[in-house]
Amino acid sequence: MRVLRALFVALLTAVVGCVLAFFVGDYLTRFAHVPEIEGQRAMTIFFLCVSLGILAGLVIGIISSILVRREGPAGFLAQGWSRLVICGVAGLLADVSYLLSDKPPRIDGKRLEIACHGSRTRSAVDA
């Protein structure tokens, strides 16, 4: 019964990881400036990010169901822990990538640009 519970918790966490990976992958591919030509961004999201989200969900679900050692219906407490961990991992991934990005600063939705206007002195060539 414990193996079935671990499998069920892992599969539900994999579904949550799949959904979160879709949104986080969309966010990350926009930051990485992956082009949308011929579906490059969509393929990156579906084949890379969603696959990694499902794999991470399975691993986190199995580990959390093994660590929560309760019998019966209380054993499904592992589902809550695994969802909390997978949401934390997705949030951490999105936040760290935002902090490390080279996104230009904006003020009131407009891109901030610094322009330097220096004075030019006359040289012997100009004379």
N, CA, C and O atoms as a MOPAC input file, in Angstrom:
PM7 MOZYME 1SCF
protein

 N      0.81800 1    -1.20000 1     0.00000 1
 C      0.00000 1     0.00000 1     0.00000 1
 C      0.85300 1     1.25100 1     0.00000 1
 O      0.49200 1     2.27100 1    -0.58700 1
 N      2.01100 1     1.15300 1     0.68000 1
 C      2.87800 1     2.32200 1     0.74500 1
 C      3.45900 1     2.66000 1    -0.62800 1
 O      3.66700 1     3.83300 1    -0.94000 1
 N      3.71900 1     1.65000 1    -1.44100 1
 C      4.24800 1     1.86600 1    -2.78400 1
 C      3.20200 1     2.53900 1    -3.66300 1
 O      3.52600 1     3.42800 1    -4.45000 1
 N      1.94600 1     2.11600 1    -3.53000 1
 C      0.87300 1     2.75100 1    -4.30400 1
 C      0.68000 1     4.20700 1    -3.90000 1
 O      0.44700 1     5.07300 1    -4.74300 1
 N      0.78000 1     4.46200 1    -2.60900 1
 C      0.65800 1     5.84400 1    -2.14300 1
 C      1.79700 1     6.69500 1    -2.68300 1
 O      1.57700 1     7.82700 1    -3.11500 1
 N      3.01000 1     6.16000 1    -2.66100 1
 C      4.16800 1     6.89400 1    -3.17500 1
 C      4.01600 1     7.16800 1    -4.67200 1
 O      4.34400 1     8.25500 1    -5.14800 1
 N      3.52200 1     6.18300 1    -5.40100 1
 C      3.30700 1     6.36500 1    -6.83500 1
 C      2.22700 1     7.40800 1    -7.10300 1
 O      2.38300 1     8.24300 1    -7.99300 1
 N      1.13400 1     7.36800 1    -6.34100 1
 C      0.04300 1     8.32400 1    -6.51400 1
 C      0.50200 1     9.73800 1    -6.18100 1
 O      0.19500 1    10.67700 1    -6.91500 1
 N      1.22600 1     9.89600 1    -5.09500 1
 C      1.74400 1    11.21600 1    -4.71400 1
 C      2.73300 1    11.71300 1    -5.76400 1
 O      2.72300 1    12.89500 1    -6.10900 1
 N      3.58200 1    10.83100 1    -6.27200 1
 C      4.55700 1    11.22700 1    -7.28400 1
 C      3.87300 1    11.66300 1    -8.57500 1
 O      4.28700 1    12.64000 1    -9.19900 1
 N      2.82600 1    10.94100 1    -8.97800 1
 C      2.12000 1    11.31100 1   -10.20900 1
 C      1.38100 1    12.64100 1   -10.06700 1
 O      1.38700 1    13.45000 1   -10.99500 1
 N      0.74600 1    12.87400 1    -8.92500 1
 C      0.07600 1    14.16000 1    -8.72600 1
 C      1.06900 1    15.31200 1    -8.66100 1
 O      0.79000 1    16.39900 1    -9.16600 1
 N      2.20300 1    15.08800 1    -8.05400 1
 C      3.23200 1    16.12600 1    -8.00000 1
 C      3.82800 1    16.35400 1    -9.38700 1
 O      4.19400 1    17.48300 1    -9.71600 1
 N      3.93300 1    15.32000 1   -10.19700 1
 C      4.42100 1    15.48000 1   -11.57100 1
 C      3.46100 1    16.32200 1   -12.40200 1
 O      3.89800 1    17.11300 1   -13.23800 1
 N      2.16400 1    16.16200 1   -12.18100 1
 C      1.17800 1    16.99000 1   -12.89900 1
 C      1.33400 1    18.45700 1   -12.48700 1
 O      1.30500 1    19.35100 1   -13.33300 1
 N      1.49800 1    18.69700 1   -11.19100 1
 C      1.69900 1    20.06600 1   -10.71400 1
 C      3.00800 1    20.62200 1   -11.26700 1
 O      3.06000 1    21.78300 1   -11.67400 1
 N      4.05700 1    19.81700 1   -11.28800 1
 C      5.33300 1    20.24900 1   -11.85000 1
 C      5.23800 1    20.54900 1   -13.33200 1
 O      5.90600 1    21.46200 1   -13.81600 1
 N      4.42400 1    19.80200 1   -14.06300 1
 C      4.21700 1    20.03300 1   -15.48500 1
 C      3.55900 1    21.38700 1   -15.72200 1
 O      3.99400 1    22.15200 1   -16.58300 1
 N      2.52300 1    21.68000 1   -14.96700 1
 C      1.80900 1    22.95000 1   -15.12800 1
 C      2.70600 1    24.12300 1   -14.73200 1
 O      2.76100 1    25.12800 1   -15.44100 1
 N      3.40000 1    24.00300 1   -13.61500 1
 C      4.30100 1    25.07800 1   -13.19700 1
 C      5.45100 1    25.26000 1   -14.17800 1
 O      5.86900 1    26.39000 1   -14.42900 1
 N      5.96600 1    24.17500 1   -14.73600 1
 C      7.07400 1    24.26500 1   -15.68100 1
 C      6.65000 1    24.98700 1   -16.95900 1
 O      7.46800 1    25.65700 1   -17.58900 1
 N      5.39400 1    24.85900 1   -17.34400 1
 C      4.91600 1    25.57000 1   -18.53300 1
 C      5.00100 1    27.08100 1   -18.31300 1
 O      5.50500 1    27.80200 1   -19.17500 1
 N      4.52000 1    27.56000 1   -17.18500 1
 C      4.52500 1    28.99700 1   -16.92300 1
 C      5.93500 1    29.52400 1   -16.65300 1
 O      6.31000 1    30.58600 1   -17.15100 1
 N      6.70400 1    28.78800 1   -15.87500 1
 C      8.08100 1    29.21800 1   -15.58800 1
 C      8.92900 1    29.14300 1   -16.85900 1
 O      9.78300 1    30.00100 1   -17.08000 1
 N      8.70600 1    28.13700 1   -17.68800 1
 C      9.44000 1    28.02800 1   -18.95300 1
 C      9.12200 1    29.16700 1   -19.90200 1
 O     10.01100 1    29.67000 1   -20.59000 1
 N      7.86100 1    29.57900 1   -19.94500 1
 C      7.49500 1    30.73300 1   -20.76200 1
 C      8.20000 1    31.98400 1   -20.26600 1
 O      8.69500 1    32.78700 1   -21.05800 1
 N      8.24100 1    32.14200 1   -18.96000 1
 C      8.89700 1    33.29100 1   -18.33200 1
 C     10.39700 1    33.28400 1   -18.62000 1
 O     10.97300 1    34.31900 1   -18.95500 1
 N     11.02300 1    32.12300 1   -18.48900 1
 C     12.46800 1    32.02700 1   -18.68700 1
 C     12.86900 1    32.18000 1   -20.14600 1
 O     13.90800 1    32.77500 1   -20.43600 1
 N     12.07500 1    31.66100 1   -21.06800 1
 C     12.43300 1    31.80100 1   -22.47600 1
 C     12.25900 1    33.23000 1   -22.96500 1
 O     12.94500 1    33.64800 1   -23.89800 1
 N     11.36100 1    33.98300 1   -22.35900 1
 C     11.27100 1    35.40900 1   -22.69800 1
 C     12.51500 1    36.15100 1   -22.22000 1
 O     13.03200 1    37.01800 1   -22.92400 1
 N     12.99700 1    35.81200 1   -21.02400 1
 C     14.20400 1    36.44900 1   -20.51600 1
 C     15.43300 1    36.05600 1   -21.31800 1
 O     16.34300 1    36.86700 1   -21.49200 1
 N     15.47300 1    34.83300 1   -21.80400 1
 C     16.62200 1    34.36000 1   -22.57000 1
 C     16.55900 1    34.81100 1   -24.02400 1
 O     17.47100 1    34.52700 1   -24.80000 1
 N     15.50200 1    35.50400 1   -24.39500 1
 C     15.30100 1    36.01700 1   -25.75400 1
 C     15.34500 1    34.89200 1   -26.78100 1
 O     15.96900 1    35.03100 1   -27.83300 1
 N     14.68700 1    33.78700 1   -26.48000 1
 C     14.57700 1    32.68500 1   -27.42700 1
 C     13.61300 1    33.13400 1   -28.52500 1
 O     12.49000 1    33.53600 1   -28.22100 1
 N     14.02800 1    33.07500 1   -29.79500 1
 C     13.16300 1    33.57900 1   -30.86900 1
 C     11.93100 1    32.70600 1   -31.06000 1
 O     11.93600 1    31.50900 1   -30.77200 1
 N     10.87600 1    33.34600 1   -31.55600 1
 C      9.62400 1    32.62800 1   -31.80300 1
 C      9.52700 1    32.13400 1   -33.23900 1
 O      8.48300 1    31.63700 1   -33.66100 1
 N     10.61200 1    32.27000 1   -33.98400 1
 C     10.62600 1    31.84500 1   -35.37800 1
 C     10.55300 1    30.32500 1   -35.44000 1
 O     11.31700 1    29.63200 1   -34.76900 1
 N      9.63800 1    29.81500 1   -36.24100 1
 C      9.44300 1    28.38200 1   -36.47100 1
 C      9.23100 1    27.59700 1   -35.18000 1
 O      9.59200 1    26.42300 1   -35.10000 1
 N      8.65600 1    28.22800 1   -34.18600 1
 C      8.27500 1    27.54400 1   -32.95900 1
 C      9.42400 1    27.19700 1   -32.03900 1
 O      9.31100 1    26.25600 1   -31.25400 1
 N     10.52000 1    27.92200 1   -32.10700 1
 C     11.66300 1    27.59100 1   -31.26800 1
 C     11.34800 1    27.74700 1   -29.79100 1
 O     11.72500 1    26.91000 1   -28.97100 1
 N     10.64400 1    28.83800 1   -29.45800 1
 C     10.32000 1    29.06600 1   -28.05000 1
 C      9.32300 1    28.03100 1   -27.54600 1
 O      9.45900 1    27.52500 1   -26.43200 1
 N      8.32600 1    27.71800 1   -28.35700 1
 C      7.31700 1    26.73300 1   -27.95500 1
 C      7.92700 1    25.34500 1   -27.78600 1
 O      7.57800 1    24.62100 1   -26.85500 1
 N      8.83000 1    24.97700 1   -28.67900 1
 C      9.47800 1    23.66800 1   -28.55100 1
 C     10.38900 1    23.61700 1   -27.33800 1
 O     10.49600 1    22.58000 1   -26.68400 1
 N     11.04700 1    24.73300 1   -27.03100 1
 C     11.88400 1    24.77600 1   -25.83500 1
 C     11.04200 1    24.59500 1   -24.59100 1
 O     11.43100 1    23.88100 1   -23.66700 1
 N      9.87700 1    25.24700 1   -24.56600 1
 C      8.99900 1    25.13500 1   -23.40400 1
 C      8.47500 1    23.70900 1   -23.27000 1
 O      8.56400 1    23.11000 1   -22.19800 1
 N      7.92800 1    23.16200 1   -24.36100 1
 C      7.27600 1    21.86200 1   -24.26100 1
 C      8.25500 1    20.70400 1   -24.11900 1
 O      8.01200 1    19.78800 1   -23.33400 1
 N      9.35300 1    20.72800 1   -24.86000 1
 C     10.23900 1    19.57500 1   -24.84200 1
 C     11.31200 1    19.64900 1   -23.77100 1
 O     11.81100 1    18.60800 1   -23.34500 1
 N     11.68100 1    20.82900 1   -23.32300 1
 C     12.72700 1    20.93800 1   -22.31000 1
 C     12.13800 1    21.23600 1   -20.93700 1
 O     12.33700 1    20.47600 1   -19.99000 1
 N     11.41200 1    22.34800 1   -20.83700 1
 C     10.94300 1    22.80200 1   -19.52700 1
 C      9.87700 1    21.87600 1   -18.93900 1
 O      9.94100 1    21.52400 1   -17.76100 1
 N      8.91100 1    21.48600 1   -19.74700 1
 C      7.84500 1    20.62200 1   -19.23400 1
 C      8.38700 1    19.24000 1   -18.88000 1
 O      7.95900 1    18.64200 1   -17.89300 1
 N      9.31800 1    18.73500 1   -19.67000 1
 C      9.92800 1    17.43700 1   -19.34400 1
 C     10.69400 1    17.49800 1   -18.02400 1
 O     10.60900 1    16.58300 1   -17.20500 1
 N     11.43800 1    18.57800 1   -17.82600 1
 C     12.15700 1    18.73900 1   -16.56200 1
 C     11.19800 1    18.93400 1   -15.39100 1
 O     11.47500 1    18.47200 1   -14.28400 1
 N     10.07300 1    19.61500 1   -15.62200 1
 C      9.07500 1    19.79300 1   -14.56600 1
 C      8.44000 1    18.47500 1   -14.15400 1
 O      8.22400 1    18.23100 1   -12.96700 1
 N      8.14100 1    17.63100 1   -15.12500 1
 C      7.57100 1    16.31900 1   -14.81500 1
 C      8.57800 1    15.46200 1   -14.05800 1
 O      8.22500 1    14.80000 1   -13.08200 1
 N      9.82600 1    15.47300 1   -14.50600 1
 C     10.86600 1    14.69500 1   -13.83200 1
 C     11.09500 1    15.19200 1   -12.40700 1
 O     11.22000 1    14.39400 1   -11.47800 1
 N     11.14800 1    16.51100 1   -12.23900 1
 C     11.33900 1    17.06700 1   -10.89200 1
 C     10.15000 1    16.73500 1   -10.00100 1
 O     10.32800 1    16.44200 1    -8.81900 1
 N      8.94200 1    16.77500 1   -10.54900 1
 C      7.75500 1    16.42200 1    -9.77600 1
 C      7.75700 1    14.97500 1    -9.33600 1
 O      7.39200 1    14.67100 1    -8.20000 1
 N      8.16300 1    14.08100 1   -10.21600 1
 C      8.23800 1    12.66500 1    -9.84500 1
 C      9.25400 1    12.43000 1    -8.73400 1
 O      8.98200 1    11.71300 1    -7.77200 1
 N     10.41600 1    13.03500 1    -8.87500 1
 C     11.46700 1    12.83200 1    -7.87200 1
 C     11.05500 1    13.41800 1    -6.52500 1
 O     11.19900 1    12.76800 1    -5.49000 1
 N     10.54200 1    14.64600 1    -6.54300 1
 C     10.12000 1    15.28500 1    -5.29000 1
 C      8.95500 1    14.53100 1    -4.65600 1
 O      8.90800 1    14.38900 1    -3.43400 1
 N      8.02400 1    14.05000 1    -5.45800 1
 C      6.89100 1    13.28400 1    -4.92900 1
 C      7.31900 1    11.98200 1    -4.28300 1
 O      6.81800 1    11.62700 1    -3.21600 1
 N      8.23700 1    11.26600 1    -4.90900 1
 C      8.71100 1    10.00600 1    -4.33800 1
 C      9.48500 1    10.25000 1    -3.04600 1
 O      9.29000 1     9.54400 1    -2.05600 1
 N     10.36300 1    11.25100 1    -3.06100 1
 C     11.15300 1    11.54400 1    -1.85900 1
 C     10.26600 1    11.98900 1    -0.70500 1
 O     10.45900 1    11.55100 1     0.42900 1
 N      9.29200 1    12.85700 1    -0.98200 1
 C      8.42900 1    13.32500 1     0.11300 1
 C      7.52400 1    12.21900 1     0.63700 1
 O      7.22600 1    12.18900 1     1.83100 1
 N      7.08300 1    11.31300 1    -0.22200 1
 C      6.24600 1    10.21600 1     0.27400 1
 C      7.05600 1     9.19900 1     1.06800 1
 O      6.50700 1     8.51500 1     1.93200 1
 N      8.33500 1     9.09000 1     0.79500 1
 C      9.18100 1     8.20600 1     1.59900 1
 C      9.48900 1     8.84000 1     2.95300 1
 O      9.52200 1     8.15200 1     3.97400 1
 N      9.71400 1    10.15200 1     2.95900 1
 C     10.06800 1    10.83200 1     4.20600 1
 C      8.89300 1    10.96900 1     5.16900 1
 O      9.09200 1    10.97000 1     6.38400 1
 N      7.66900 1    11.08400 1     4.64600 1
 C      6.48900 1    11.15900 1     5.51900 1
 C      6.07800 1     9.72400 1     5.82500 1
 O      5.59500 1     9.01300 1     4.94300 1
 N      6.26700 1     9.29800 1     7.06900 1
 C      6.06700 1     7.89100 1     7.42600 1
 C      4.78200 1     7.69200 1     8.22000 1
 O      4.81100 1     7.11500 1     9.30700 1
 N      3.68800 1     8.15000 1     7.70400 1
 C      2.41600 1     7.95300 1     8.40300 1
 C      1.60800 1     6.88900 1     7.67700 1
 O      1.75700 1     6.68100 1     6.47300 1
 N      0.77900 1     6.24700 1     8.41300 1
 C     -0.04900 1     5.18000 1     7.85800 1
 C     -1.44700 1     5.70000 1     7.53700 1
 O     -1.91000 1     6.66100 1     8.15100 1
 N     -2.10800 1     5.07600 1     6.59100 1
 C     -3.49600 1     5.40400 1     6.27300 1
 C     -3.63400 1     6.74400 1     5.55100 1
 O     -2.72700 1     7.19100 1     4.84900 1
 N     -4.80300 1     7.37500 1     5.74800 1
 C     -5.06900 1     8.64300 1     5.05300 1
 C     -4.11800 1     9.77000 1     5.46700 1
 O     -3.90100 1    10.70100 1     4.69100 1
 N     -3.55500 1     9.70400 1     6.66100 1
 C     -2.60800 1    10.72800 1     7.09500 1
 C     -1.31700 1    10.67500 1     6.27700 1
 O     -0.54700 1    11.63600 1     6.27500 1
 N     -1.08100 1     9.58200 1     5.59400 1
 C      0.10100 1     9.46300 1     4.75300 1
 C      0.05700 1    10.37100 1     3.53900 1
 O      1.08800 1    10.65200 1     2.92800 1
 N     -1.13500 1    10.82900 1     3.19100 1
 C     -1.25300 1    11.74500 1     2.05600 1
 C     -0.83700 1    13.16600 1     2.41300 1
 O     -0.95800 1    14.08200 1     1.59900 1
 N     -0.34700 1    13.33900 1     3.63700 1
 C      0.26500 1    14.60800 1     4.01200 1
 C      1.49200 1    14.87100 1     3.13900 1
 O      1.90600 1    16.01600 1     2.95900 1
 N      2.05800 1    13.80900 1     2.61000 1
 C      3.20900 1    13.94300 1     1.71000 1
 C      2.84400 1    14.73100 1     0.46100 1
 O      3.69300 1    15.41000 1    -0.11700 1
 N      1.58500 1    14.64300 1     0.04400 1
 C      1.16000 1    15.39900 1    -1.14200 1
 C      1.27400 1    16.89400 1    -0.90100 1
 O      1.71400 1    17.63700 1    -1.77800 1
 N      0.88100 1    17.33200 1     0.27700 1
 C      0.99300 1    18.75400 1     0.60400 1
 C      2.43900 1    19.21000 1     0.65100 1
 O      2.77800 1    20.28000 1     0.14500 1
 N      3.29500 1    18.39000 1     1.26300 1
 C      4.71000 1    18.74600 1     1.33500 1
 C      5.34100 1    18.77500 1    -0.04600 1
 O      6.13500 1    19.66500 1    -0.35100 1
 N      4.99500 1    17.81400 1    -0.87500 1
 C      5.60000 1    17.76400 1    -2.20200 1
 C      5.12900 1    18.93700 1    -3.06000 1
 O      5.91100 1    19.48200 1    -3.84000 1
 N      3.86700 1    19.33100 1    -2.92900 1
 C      3.39100 1    20.51400 1    -3.67100 1
 C      4.07800 1    21.77500 1    -3.18200 1
 O      4.42600 1    22.64800 1    -3.97800 1
 N      4.27000 1    21.87000 1    -1.89200 1
 C      4.95800 1    23.03400 1    -1.33600 1
 C      6.39500 1    23.11000 1    -1.85000 1
 O      6.87500 1    24.19100 1    -2.19100 1
 N      7.07200 1    21.98400 1    -1.90700 1
 C      8.46000 1    21.96700 1    -2.36800 1
 C      8.53900 1    22.28800 1    -3.85800 1
 O      9.40700 1    23.06000 1    -4.26700 1
 N      7.66000 1    21.72000 1    -4.67700 1
 C      7.72400 1    21.96700 1    -6.12300 1
 C      7.36900 1    23.41700 1    -6.43900 1
 O      7.94600 1    23.99900 1    -7.35700 1
 N      6.43600 1    24.01000 1    -5.70200 1
 C      6.12000 1    25.43600 1    -5.89900 1
 C      7.28800 1    26.30800 1    -5.45600 1
 O      7.57500 1    27.32700 1    -6.08400 1
 N      7.95700 1    25.92000 1    -4.38900 1
 C      9.13500 1    26.66100 1    -3.93800 1
 C     10.26900 1    26.60200 1    -4.94300 1
 O     10.94300 1    27.60400 1    -5.18400 1
 N     10.48100 1    25.44100 1    -5.52800 1
 C     11.53200 1    25.29000 1    -6.53500 1
 C     11.21100 1    26.13600 1    -7.77000 1
 O     12.09400 1    26.79900 1    -8.31500 1
 N      9.95600 1    26.11600 1    -8.20800 1
 C      9.56700 1    26.91900 1    -9.37800 1
 C      9.70300 1    28.41400 1    -9.09600 1
 O     10.19400 1    29.16700 1    -9.93800 1
 N      9.27300 1    28.83800 1    -7.92400 1
 C      9.40800 1    30.24700 1    -7.56100 1
 C     10.85900 1    30.66500 1    -7.43100 1
 O     11.23300 1    31.75700 1    -7.85700 1
 N     11.67200 1    29.81000 1    -6.84900 1
 C     13.09000 1    30.10800 1    -6.70600 1
 C     13.76500 1    30.21100 1    -8.07000 1
 O     14.59800 1    31.09100 1    -8.28900 1
 N     13.41100 1    29.32700 1    -8.97200 1
 C     13.98600 1    29.34600 1   -10.31000 1
 C     13.62200 1    30.61900 1   -11.05700 1
 O     14.47100 1    31.22100 1   -11.71400 1
 N     12.36700 1    31.03200 1   -10.95900 1
 C     11.93100 1    32.25600 1   -11.63900 1
 C     12.54900 1    33.49100 1   -11.00100 1
 O     12.96600 1    34.40500 1   -11.71200 1
 N     12.61500 1    33.53700 1    -9.67300 1
 C     13.16200 1    34.71100 1    -8.99800 1
 C     14.65800 1    34.86000 1    -9.22700 1
 O     15.13100 1    35.97000 1    -9.46900 1
 N     15.40100 1    33.78400 1    -9.15800 1
 C     16.84400 1    33.85800 1    -9.36300 1
 C     17.15700 1    34.26500 1   -10.79800 1
 O     18.07100 1    35.05500 1   -11.03200 1
 N     16.40900 1    33.73400 1   -11.75900 1
 C     16.66000 1    34.12200 1   -13.14700 1
 C     16.32100 1    35.58400 1   -13.38400 1
 O     16.97900 1    36.24400 1   -14.18800 1
 N     15.31000 1    36.10300 1   -12.70300 1
 C     14.98200 1    37.52800 1   -12.84200 1
 C     16.08100 1    38.39100 1   -12.23900 1
 O     16.45700 1    39.41200 1   -12.81600 1
 N     16.59200 1    37.99300 1   -11.09800 1
 C     17.64000 1    38.78600 1   -10.46400 1
 C     18.94900 1    38.75800 1   -11.24000 1
 O     19.70300 1    39.73000 1   -11.20500 1
 N     19.23200 1    37.66900 1   -11.93600 1
 C     20.46600 1    37.54900 1   -12.69100 1
 C     20.33700 1    38.00600 1   -14.14100 1
 O     21.31400 1    37.95000 1   -14.88700 1
 N     19.17300 1    38.44900 1   -14.54900 1
 C     18.96700 1    38.83100 1   -15.94400 1
 C     19.59200 1    40.18600 1   -16.23400 1
 O     19.87500 1    40.96700 1   -15.32600 1
 N     19.80000 1    40.44300 1   -17.50600 1
 C     20.34400 1    41.72300 1   -17.93100 1
 C     19.24200 1    42.63400 1   -18.46800 1
 O     19.45600 1    43.40600 1   -19.40300 1
 N     18.08700 1    42.52900 1   -17.87200 1
 C     16.93600 1    43.31600 1   -18.30400 1
 C     17.18200 1    44.79100 1   -17.98800 1
 O     17.56500 1    45.12600 1   -16.86600 1
 N     16.96800 1    45.67000 1   -18.95800 1
 C     17.21500 1    47.08500 1   -18.69300 1
 C     16.17200 1    47.65000 1   -17.72900 1
 O     15.01700 1    47.22400 1   -17.74500 1
 N     16.56900 1    48.59600 1   -16.90000 1
 C     15.60300 1    49.17900 1   -15.95700 1
 C     14.54900 1    50.00600 1   -16.66900 1
 O     14.80400 1    50.56900 1   -17.73400 1
 N     13.34700 1    50.07900 1   -16.07000 1
 C     12.23400 1    50.83500 1   -16.64800 1
 C     11.66200 1    51.77900 1   -15.60100 1
 O     11.61100 1    51.46500 1   -14.41200 1
 N     11.23500 1    52.94000 1   -16.07400 1
 C     10.53200 1    53.91000 1   -15.24700 1
 C      9.22700 1    54.23200 1   -15.94800 1
 O      9.23600 1    54.68400 1   -17.09300 1
 N      8.10600 1    54.00700 1   -15.28000 1
 C      6.76700 1    54.20500 1   -15.84500 1
 C      6.56800 1    53.44500 1   -17.14600 1
 O      5.89500 1    53.93100 1   -18.05500 1
 N      7.14700 1    52.26300 1   -17.23900 1
 C      6.98100 1    51.42000 1   -18.41200 1
 C      7.88000 1    51.78400 1   -19.57200 1
 O      7.85700 1    51.09700 1   -20.59400 1
 N      8.66800 1    52.83200 1   -19.45800 1
 C      9.57700 1    53.25100 1   -20.52400 1
 C     10.99600 1    52.82700 1   -20.16600 1
 O     11.40700 1    52.87500 1   -19.00700 1
 N     11.72200 1    52.41700 1   -21.17900 1
 C     13.08700 1    51.95200 1   -20.96600 1
 C     13.98700 1    53.12300 1   -20.58000 1
 O     13.94700 1    54.17900 1   -21.21100 1
 N     14.78200 1    52.93300 1   -19.56000 1
 C     15.69100 1    53.96100 1   -19.08600 1
 C     16.99600 1    53.88000 1   -19.85900 1
 O     17.66100 1    52.84400 1   -19.87400 1
 N     17.35200 1    54.97400 1   -20.49400 1
 C     18.60000 1    55.04700 1   -21.23000 1
 C     19.39800 1    56.23300 1   -20.73200 1
 O     18.85400 1    57.30200 1   -20.45800 1
 N     20.67200 1    56.02700 1   -20.62300 1
 C     21.54800 1    57.09900 1   -20.17700 1
 C     22.31300 1    57.61100 1   -21.38300 1
 O     23.01200 1    56.85800 1   -22.06100 1
 N     22.17100 1    58.89600 1   -21.63800 1
 C     22.86100 1    59.51900 1   -22.76000 1
 C     23.89800 1    60.48500 1   -22.21400 1
 O     23.60700 1    61.28200 1   -21.32200 1
 N     25.08500 1    60.41200 1   -22.74100 1
 C     26.16100 1    61.30100 1   -22.30700 1
 C     26.42800 1    62.31600 1   -23.40000 1
 O     26.72500 1    61.95300 1   -24.53800 1
 N     26.32400 1    63.55700 1   -23.06000 1
 C     26.62900 1    64.63300 1   -23.99300 1
 C     27.85600 1    65.35300 1   -23.45500 1
 O     27.77100 1    66.08000 1   -22.46500 1
 N     28.97000 1    65.15700 1   -24.09200 1
 C     30.19700 1    65.79400 1   -23.64500 1
 C     30.58300 1    66.93400 1   -24.57200 1
 O     30.19600 1    66.96800 1   -25.74000 1
 N     31.33600 1    67.84300 1   -24.03900 1
 C     31.79200 1    68.94900 1   -24.87400 1
 C     33.04600 1    68.51700 1   -25.61200 1
 O     33.85900 1    67.74900 1   -25.09700 1
 N     33.18300 1    69.01500 1   -26.80700 1
 C     34.31100 1    68.65500 1   -27.63500 1
 C     35.23300 1    69.86700 1   -27.73600 1
 O     34.80900 1    70.96200 1   -28.10700 1
 N     36.45500 1    69.65400 1   -27.41200 1
 C     37.40100 1    70.77100 1   -27.49700 1
 C     38.01600 1    70.81300 1   -28.89300 1
 O     38.11700 1    69.79800 1   -29.58200 1
 N     38.40800 1    71.96800 1   -29.27200 1
 C     39.02700 1    72.12700 1   -30.60000 1
 C     40.44800 1    71.59500 1   -30.55500 1
 O     41.18300 1    71.84200 1   -29.59900 1
 N     40.81400 1    70.89500 1   -31.54900 1
 C     42.17200 1    70.37300 1   -31.62600 1
 C     42.88300 1    71.01200 1   -32.81000 1
 O     42.31500 1    71.82200 1   -33.54200 1
 N     44.09700 1    70.63700 1   -32.96800 1
 C     44.89200 1    71.19200 1   -34.06700 1
 C     44.37900 1    70.69900 1   -35.41700 1
 O     44.57000 1    71.36100 1   -36.43800 1
 N     43.72500 1    69.53400 1   -35.42000 1
 C     43.20600 1    68.97900 1   -36.67800 1
 C     42.01500 1    69.80600 1   -37.15100 1
 O     41.86700 1    70.02300 1   -38.35400 1
 N     41.15800 1    70.27600 1   -36.23700 1
 C     39.97300 1    71.01800 1   -36.62100 1
 C     40.30900 1    72.41900 1   -37.13300 1
 O     39.52500 1    73.00400 1   -37.88000 1
 N     41.42200 1    72.94500 1   -36.75500 1
 C     41.75000 1    74.33100 1   -37.11200 1
 C     42.17600 1    74.50900 1   -38.52900 1
 O     42.47700 1    75.62700 1   -38.94800 1

